[in-house]
Amino acid sequence: EVQLVESGGDLVQPGGSLRLSCAASGFTFSSFAMNWVRQAPGKGLEWVAYITDSSNTIYYADSVKGRFTISRDNAKNSLYLQMNGLRDEDTAVYYCARDQERLGMGFDHWGQGTLVTVSS
Amino acid sequence: SYVLTQAPTLSVAPGKTATITCGGNNIGAKSVHWYQQKPGQAPVVVIYNDGDRPSGIPERFSGSNSGNTATLTISGVEAGDEADYYCQVWDGSSDHWVFGGGTKLTVL
């Protein structure tokens, strides 16, 4: 069974940093691109970042470019999101999602999310 | 950047058909995915590649895509279909994934 489990969400002050993790199991993690998607309270889904299976290609949403860094460790079956310079508007539930677009299937598995709250 | 437009809300009586649209410039040339999200839960893909259905998704869910509008159709709507629905495409010009703003489906 495919499982994605996010962790690392917390309350952090504006300007602070946080590192999110996503532990993957039940599939060959190193064969799949991955994404981070966030959802502010009461709002819609917002794509944050994408990384290919080998980390060769990385893309970011304009709203986080230069502040957030996506990375992965295939030996540890883990995906990460380093968030620096956090702002109030970064408050959201952050989901990791497996990317199956190479098969034209979108994001076929999602974690349950981890809550990041940015507030003084 | 590429924009996907969805109506914020839709109300449908049980047993009727729900038609949820997603507008975008020449969206018919892109592959559209649809996600269902119930309160407190992660999104689940219900339609991928315009009109394909993942295993486990009822046949009541179907999709189409042409011109400037993609459509998710739910036939014989049930109470359990009440959820937020999001469309999604890959925008190759910006190398960004894009989500629509979401449509909240209420079953009367």
Short mmCIF file of N, CA, C and O in Angstrom, two decimals, chain A residues 35 37 39 43-45 47 50 59-62 95 99 101 104-108 110-112, chain B residues 1 31 33 35 37 40-45 48-49 86 88 90 95-101:
data_model
loop_
_atom_site.label_atom_id
_atom_site.label_comp_id
_atom_site.label_asym_id
_atom_site.label_seq_id
_atom_site.Cartn_x
_atom_site.Cartn_y
_atom_site.Cartn_z
N ASN A 35 5.77 16.14 -5.45
CA ASN A 35 5.34 17.53 -5.34
C ASN A 35 4.99 17.89 -3.90
O ASN A 35 4.64 17.01 -3.11
N VAL A 37 2.17 20.48 -2.19
CA VAL A 37 0.97 21.28 -2.45
C VAL A 37 0.48 21.81 -1.11
O VAL A 37 0.53 21.08 -0.11
N GLN A 39 -2.50 24.24 1.25
CA GLN A 39 -3.89 24.70 1.30
C GLN A 39 -4.06 25.58 2.53
O GLN A 39 -4.03 25.09 3.66
N LYS A 43 -9.21 27.80 2.09
CA LYS A 43 -8.90 28.16 0.71
C LYS A 43 -8.67 26.93 -0.16
O LYS A 43 -8.77 25.79 0.30
N GLY A 44 -8.33 27.18 -1.43
CA GLY A 44 -8.12 26.09 -2.37
C GLY A 44 -6.70 25.55 -2.36
O GLY A 44 -5.86 25.97 -1.56
N LEU A 45 -6.46 24.61 -3.26
CA LEU A 45 -5.15 23.99 -3.38
C LEU A 45 -4.20 24.90 -4.15
O LEU A 45 -4.57 25.51 -5.15
N TRP A 47 -0.26 24.58 -5.73
CA TRP A 47 0.97 23.84 -5.96
C TRP A 47 2.16 24.67 -5.50
O TRP A 47 2.21 25.88 -5.72
N TYR A 50 8.02 21.04 -7.26
CA TYR A 50 8.11 19.76 -7.97
C TYR A 50 9.56 19.34 -8.07
O TYR A 50 10.45 20.18 -8.25
N TYR A 59 11.09 22.64 -9.94
CA TYR A 59 10.30 23.82 -10.26
C TYR A 59 9.63 24.33 -8.98
O TYR A 59 9.28 23.55 -8.10
N TYR A 60 9.40 25.64 -8.95
CA TYR A 60 8.74 26.27 -7.80
C TYR A 60 7.64 27.20 -8.26
O TYR A 60 7.73 27.83 -9.32
N ALA A 61 6.62 27.31 -7.42
CA ALA A 61 5.62 28.35 -7.62
C ALA A 61 6.29 29.71 -7.39
O ALA A 61 7.22 29.84 -6.59
N ASP A 62 5.79 30.71 -8.11
CA ASP A 62 6.38 32.05 -7.98
C ASP A 62 6.32 32.56 -6.55
O ASP A 62 7.20 33.31 -6.10
N TYR A 95 0.84 19.35 1.85
CA TYR A 95 0.72 17.96 1.43
C TYR A 95 1.89 17.59 0.51
O TYR A 95 2.28 18.39 -0.35
N ASP A 99 3.72 12.16 -8.12
CA ASP A 99 3.42 12.66 -9.46
C ASP A 99 3.42 11.51 -10.45
O ASP A 99 4.43 10.83 -10.61
N GLU A 101 2.38 12.06 -13.69
CA GLU A 101 2.08 12.74 -14.94
C GLU A 101 2.76 12.07 -16.13
O GLU A 101 2.30 12.18 -17.26
N GLY A 104 0.29 10.40 -17.45
CA GLY A 104 -0.89 11.23 -17.65
C GLY A 104 -1.93 11.07 -16.57
O GLY A 104 -3.13 11.24 -16.81
N MET A 105 -1.49 10.79 -15.34
CA MET A 105 -2.44 10.49 -14.28
C MET A 105 -2.43 11.49 -13.13
O MET A 105 -3.03 11.25 -12.09
N GLY A 106 -1.74 12.61 -13.28
CA GLY A 106 -1.76 13.62 -12.24
C GLY A 106 -1.10 13.16 -10.96
O GLY A 106 -0.14 12.41 -10.97
N PHE A 107 -1.65 13.60 -9.84
CA PHE A 107 -1.13 13.25 -8.52
C PHE A 107 -1.96 12.10 -7.97
O PHE A 107 -3.09 12.30 -7.52
N ASP A 108 -1.41 10.89 -8.01
CA ASP A 108 -2.25 9.73 -7.72
C ASP A 108 -2.28 9.34 -6.24
O ASP A 108 -3.13 8.55 -5.84
N TRP A 110 -1.62 11.10 -2.16
CA TRP A 110 -1.34 12.26 -1.33
C TRP A 110 -1.16 11.82 0.12
O TRP A 110 -1.78 10.85 0.56
N GLY A 111 -0.35 12.57 0.86
CA GLY A 111 -0.30 12.36 2.30
C GLY A 111 -1.48 13.06 2.96
O GLY A 111 -2.32 13.67 2.29
N GLN A 112 -1.54 12.97 4.27
CA GLN A 112 -2.63 13.59 5.03
C GLN A 112 -2.34 15.04 5.39
O GLN A 112 -3.21 15.74 5.87
N SER B 1 0.80 33.92 -16.33
CA SER B 1 0.66 32.53 -15.92
C SER B 1 -0.75 32.02 -16.28
O SER B 1 -1.68 32.80 -16.45
N SER B 31 -4.04 18.21 -20.81
CA SER B 31 -4.59 17.07 -20.09
C SER B 31 -5.08 17.56 -18.73
O SER B 31 -4.31 18.14 -17.97
N HIS B 33 -6.89 17.01 -14.98
CA HIS B 33 -7.17 16.07 -13.90
C HIS B 33 -8.16 16.72 -12.93
O HIS B 33 -8.14 17.94 -12.75
N TYR B 35 -9.87 16.47 -8.93
CA TYR B 35 -9.70 15.95 -7.58
C TYR B 35 -10.94 16.25 -6.75
O TYR B 35 -11.54 17.32 -6.88
N GLN B 37 -12.12 16.59 -2.78
CA GLN B 37 -11.61 16.75 -1.42
C GLN B 37 -12.77 16.94 -0.46
O GLN B 37 -13.51 17.91 -0.56
N GLY B 40 -11.46 17.91 5.89
CA GLY B 40 -10.48 17.28 6.74
C GLY B 40 -9.70 16.15 6.10
O GLY B 40 -8.92 15.47 6.78
N GLN B 41 -9.88 15.96 4.79
CA GLN B 41 -9.20 14.87 4.10
C GLN B 41 -8.31 15.41 2.98
O GLN B 41 -8.46 16.53 2.52
N ALA B 42 -7.37 14.57 2.56
CA ALA B 42 -6.52 14.91 1.42
C ALA B 42 -7.32 14.76 0.13
O ALA B 42 -8.28 14.00 0.08
N PRO B 43 -6.91 15.46 -0.91
CA PRO B 43 -7.58 15.29 -2.21
C PRO B 43 -7.39 13.88 -2.75
O PRO B 43 -6.40 13.21 -2.45
N VAL B 44 -8.35 13.48 -3.58
CA VAL B 44 -8.30 12.19 -4.26
C VAL B 44 -8.61 12.44 -5.74
O VAL B 44 -9.57 13.15 -6.06
N VAL B 45 -7.81 11.85 -6.62
CA VAL B 45 -8.07 12.04 -8.05
C VAL B 45 -9.28 11.20 -8.44
O VAL B 45 -9.37 10.01 -8.14
N TYR B 48 -8.61 11.51 -14.47
CA TYR B 48 -7.32 11.96 -14.96
C TYR B 48 -7.32 11.93 -16.48
O TYR B 48 -8.15 11.28 -17.11
N ASN B 49 -6.41 12.67 -17.06
CA ASN B 49 -6.28 12.71 -18.51
C ASN B 49 -7.62 13.00 -19.19
O ASN B 49 -8.03 12.27 -20.11
N TYR B 86 -11.58 20.11 -7.61
CA TYR B 86 -10.56 20.96 -8.22
C TYR B 86 -10.11 20.37 -9.55
O TYR B 86 -9.86 19.17 -9.65
N GLN B 88 -7.04 20.53 -12.57
CA GLN B 88 -5.59 20.73 -12.55
C GLN B 88 -5.03 20.47 -13.94
O GLN B 88 -5.47 19.55 -14.63
N TRP B 90 -1.02 20.89 -16.24
CA TRP B 90 0.39 21.27 -16.28
C TRP B 90 0.53 22.39 -17.32
O TRP B 90 0.12 22.23 -18.47
N ASP B 95 6.25 25.91 -16.68
CA ASP B 95 6.69 24.76 -15.88
C ASP B 95 6.08 24.80 -14.48
O ASP B 95 6.77 24.66 -13.47
N HIS B 96 4.80 25.01 -14.45
CA HIS B 96 4.04 25.06 -13.20
C HIS B 96 2.85 24.12 -13.30
O HIS B 96 2.19 24.03 -14.34
N TRP B 97 2.55 23.46 -12.19
CA TRP B 97 1.24 22.83 -12.04
C TRP B 97 0.26 23.93 -11.64
O TRP B 97 0.59 24.83 -10.87
N VAL B 98 -0.96 23.86 -12.18
CA VAL B 98 -1.98 24.87 -11.89
C VAL B 98 -3.26 24.20 -11.45
O VAL B 98 -3.72 23.23 -12.09
N PHE B 99 -3.83 24.69 -10.35
CA PHE B 99 -5.13 24.22 -9.87
C PHE B 99 -6.17 25.29 -10.11
O PHE B 99 -5.89 26.50 -10.01
N GLY B 100 -7.39 24.85 -10.40
CA GLY B 100 -8.51 25.78 -10.39
C GLY B 100 -8.85 26.16 -8.96
O GLY B 100 -8.36 25.54 -8.01
N GLY B 101 -9.68 27.17 -8.80
CA GLY B 101 -10.02 27.65 -7.47
C GLY B 101 -10.92 26.73 -6.67
O GLY B 101 -11.09 26.92 -5.46
#
